[in-house]
mmCIF file of C-alpha atoms in Angstrom:
data_model
loop_
_atom_site.group_PDB
_atom_site.id
_atom_site.type_symbol
_atom_site.label_atom_id
_atom_site.label_comp_id
_atom_site.label_asym_id
_atom_site.label_seq_id
_atom_site.Cartn_x
_atom_site.Cartn_y
_atom_site.Cartn_z
ATOM 1 C CA ALA A 1 274.922 90.285 106.806
ATOM 2 C CA ARG A 2 273.246 92.905 108.923
ATOM 3 C CA TRP A 3 270.931 95.286 107.060
ATOM 4 C CA GLU A 4 273.098 98.307 107.788
ATOM 5 C CA VAL A 5 276.199 96.551 106.399
ATOM 6 C CA HIS A 6 274.691 96.828 102.906
ATOM 7 C CA ALA A 7 275.712 100.503 102.644
ATOM 8 C CA ARG A 8 274.191 102.005 99.498
ATOM 9 C CA SER A 9 272.737 105.297 98.329
ATOM 10 C CA CYS A 10 269.442 106.459 99.819
ATOM 11 C CA GLY A 11 266.480 104.741 98.167
ATOM 12 C CA SER A 12 268.539 101.909 96.704
ATOM 13 C CA LEU A 13 267.927 99.137 99.262
ATOM 14 C CA TRP A 14 264.468 97.613 99.673
ATOM 15 C CA ARG A 15 263.614 94.648 101.874
ATOM 16 C CA LEU A 16 260.607 92.617 102.942
ATOM 17 C CA LEU A 17 260.138 91.224 106.427
ATOM 18 C CA PRO A 18 257.338 88.951 107.599
ATOM 19 C CA GLU A 19 255.033 90.806 109.969
ATOM 20 C CA GLU A 20 254.167 87.552 111.686
ATOM 21 C CA VAL A 21 256.115 84.590 112.998
ATOM 22 C CA ILE A 22 257.142 81.997 110.410
ATOM 23 C CA TYR A 23 257.331 78.682 112.219
ATOM 24 C CA GLY A 24 259.401 76.803 109.673
ATOM 25 C CA ARG A 25 261.640 78.123 106.923
ATOM 26 C CA TRP A 26 260.494 81.099 104.819
ATOM 27 C CA VAL A 27 260.538 79.915 101.217
ATOM 28 C CA VAL A 28 260.554 82.672 98.566
ATOM 29 C CA PHE A 29 260.548 81.658 94.901
ATOM 30 C CA GLU A 30 260.487 85.067 93.212
ATOM 31 C CA LEU A 31 260.461 88.711 94.269
ATOM 32 C CA GLU A 32 259.488 91.595 91.996
ATOM 33 C CA MET A 33 259.278 95.279 92.828
ATOM 34 C CA HIS A 34 257.583 97.753 90.492
ATOM 35 C CA ALA A 35 257.548 101.539 90.149
ATOM 36 C CA ASP A 36 253.790 101.706 89.455
ATOM 37 C CA VAL A 37 250.752 100.510 91.409
ATOM 38 C CA ASN A 38 249.702 98.113 88.612
ATOM 39 C CA CYS A 39 252.933 96.073 88.848
ATOM 40 C CA SER A 40 253.695 96.704 85.174
ATOM 41 C CA SER A 41 256.939 98.710 85.457
ATOM 42 C CA PRO A 42 259.666 96.555 87.078
ATOM 43 C CA VAL A 43 262.376 98.195 89.158
ATOM 44 C CA ARG A 44 265.646 96.683 87.999
ATOM 45 C CA ALA A 45 267.369 94.788 90.794
ATOM 46 C CA THR A 46 271.154 95.048 90.685
ATOM 47 C CA THR A 47 271.445 92.293 93.267
ATOM 48 C CA ALA A 48 269.306 90.453 95.795
ATOM 49 C CA ILE A 49 270.057 90.587 99.521
ATOM 50 C CA ALA A 50 268.872 88.502 102.473
ATOM 51 C CA ALA A 51 269.553 87.598 106.087
ATOM 52 C CA GLY A 52 270.726 84.031 106.183
ATOM 53 C CA ALA A 53 269.913 81.081 103.961
ATOM 54 C CA TYR A 54 269.406 77.350 104.222
ATOM 55 C CA GLY A 55 270.545 74.746 101.755
ATOM 56 C CA SER A 56 273.314 74.442 99.244
ATOM 57 C CA GLY A 57 274.121 75.760 95.802
ATOM 58 C CA HIS A 58 272.026 78.472 94.201
ATOM 59 C CA THR A 59 269.389 78.509 96.948
ATOM 60 C CA THR A 60 271.885 79.712 99.548
ATOM 61 C CA THR A 61 271.855 83.185 98.021
ATOM 62 C CA ALA A 62 269.064 85.703 97.712
ATOM 63 C CA ASN A 63 269.726 85.873 93.960
ATOM 64 C CA ALA A 64 267.419 82.856 93.668
ATOM 65 C CA THR A 65 264.544 85.311 94.253
ATOM 66 C CA ILE A 66 265.331 87.396 91.158
ATOM 67 C CA ASP A 67 266.490 84.712 88.702
ATOM 68 C CA LEU A 68 263.049 84.295 87.040
ATOM 69 C CA ASP A 69 263.159 80.571 87.825
ATOM 70 C CA VAL A 70 260.418 79.329 90.168
ATOM 71 C CA ALA A 71 262.332 76.065 90.622
ATOM 72 C CA THR A 72 265.069 77.836 92.636
ATOM 73 C CA PRO A 73 263.714 79.339 95.866
ATOM 74 C CA TRP A 74 265.619 81.195 98.563
ATOM 75 C CA THR A 75 265.018 79.483 101.890
ATOM 76 C CA SER A 76 265.664 80.976 105.315
ATOM 77 C CA PRO A 77 267.035 78.924 108.196
ATOM 78 C CA LYS A 78 264.364 77.235 110.300
ATOM 79 C CA ALA A 79 263.105 78.684 113.560
ATOM 80 C CA LEU A 80 264.829 77.085 116.546
ATOM 81 C CA SER A 81 261.723 76.866 118.703
ATOM 82 C CA PRO A 82 258.086 75.936 118.040
ATOM 83 C CA SER A 83 257.070 79.545 118.699
ATOM 84 C CA GLY A 84 259.265 80.741 115.833
ATOM 85 C CA VAL A 85 260.951 83.378 117.990
ATOM 86 C CA GLY A 86 264.273 81.582 118.057
ATOM 87 C CA TRP A 87 264.904 81.997 114.330
ATOM 88 C CA SER A 88 268.590 81.499 113.748
ATOM 89 C CA GLY A 89 269.041 84.197 111.104
ATOM 90 C CA ARG A 90 271.262 87.197 111.464
ATOM 91 C CA SER A 91 270.012 90.133 113.482
ATOM 92 C CA ASP A 92 268.694 92.975 111.370
ATOM 93 C CA GLY A 93 269.685 95.462 114.068
ATOM 94 C CA ILE A 94 266.145 96.763 114.527
ATOM 95 C CA ALA A 95 263.377 95.454 116.769
ATOM 96 C CA SER A 96 259.782 96.637 116.562
ATOM 97 C CA ARG A 97 256.355 95.476 117.660
ATOM 98 C CA SER A 98 255.946 93.480 114.461
ATOM 99 C CA HIS A 99 259.249 91.660 114.234
ATOM 100 C CA GLN A 100 262.079 90.580 116.464
ATOM 101 C CA LEU A 101 265.808 90.610 116.042
ATOM 102 C CA GLY A 102 266.782 87.696 113.865
ATOM 103 C CA THR A 103 263.692 87.873 111.650
ATOM 104 C CA PRO A 104 264.334 86.549 108.141
ATOM 105 C CA TRP A 105 264.276 89.195 105.419
ATOM 106 C CA VAL A 106 264.859 89.349 101.699
ATOM 107 C CA GLY A 107 265.218 92.325 99.397
ATOM 108 C CA ILE A 108 266.893 93.968 96.445
ATOM 109 C CA SER A 109 269.488 96.598 95.716
ATOM 110 C CA THR A 110 268.443 99.055 92.985
ATOM 111 C CA ALA A 111 269.622 102.259 91.389
ATOM 112 C CA ALA A 112 269.618 105.200 93.811
ATOM 113 C CA GLY A 113 266.299 106.997 94.087
ATOM 114 C CA SER A 114 264.179 104.081 92.898
ATOM 115 C CA ILE A 115 260.530 104.197 93.915
ATOM 116 C CA VAL A 116 258.592 101.012 94.705
ATOM 117 C CA ARG A 117 254.797 101.175 94.552
ATOM 118 C CA CYS A 118 253.966 97.510 94.001
ATOM 119 C CA VAL A 119 255.520 94.250 95.196
ATOM 120 C CA ARG A 120 254.956 90.758 93.862
ATOM 121 C CA LEU A 121 256.136 87.888 96.010
ATOM 122 C CA LEU A 122 255.862 84.225 95.082
ATOM 123 C CA GLN A 123 256.334 82.174 98.227
ATOM 124 C CA SER A 124 255.519 78.726 99.496
ATOM 125 C CA ASN A 125 251.837 77.934 99.975
ATOM 126 C CA LEU A 126 252.559 75.950 103.147
ATOM 127 C CA TRP A 127 251.461 77.715 106.332
ATOM 128 C CA ASP A 128 254.810 77.229 108.107
ATOM 129 C CA GLU A 129 256.892 78.437 105.114
ATOM 130 C CA SER A 130 255.040 81.632 104.269
ATOM 131 C CA THR A 131 253.567 84.830 105.641
ATOM 132 C CA SER A 132 250.274 86.594 105.003
ATOM 133 C CA SER A 133 251.554 90.044 105.967
ATOM 134 C CA LEU A 134 254.776 91.856 105.054
ATOM 135 C CA VAL A 135 256.673 94.997 106.021
ATOM 136 C CA LEU A 136 258.440 96.875 103.204
ATOM 137 C CA GLN A 137 261.454 98.892 104.316
ATOM 138 C CA VAL A 138 263.697 101.231 102.351
#
């Protein structure tokens, strides 16, 4: 669903977007957000959220990113064109210089007022299924 459809209290929705084009499918195994800069104080995720998914079963939901099981990744749909700009995911409603409408994103819903100071992301190590730069939005 669109980002703004996930109506929650201020400071309770956090998402990550690739800051660069992903040419294949974005494959995310685990996502952790922490309240401290040392990544030692996890922010409890009430649910995981994402724009689109590819596959069947557990991997079609963003909850695969917070299940503590590296064997169950969340996988975005594949880009429709070699340039990656035709990604078939749902529009996030916001376009900027660093991402286009339809960019895959994944995130978590937390208790209102949560603060995130550190993010750990376990993603594919293949160049066309990962990103080297992320945008964190609240």
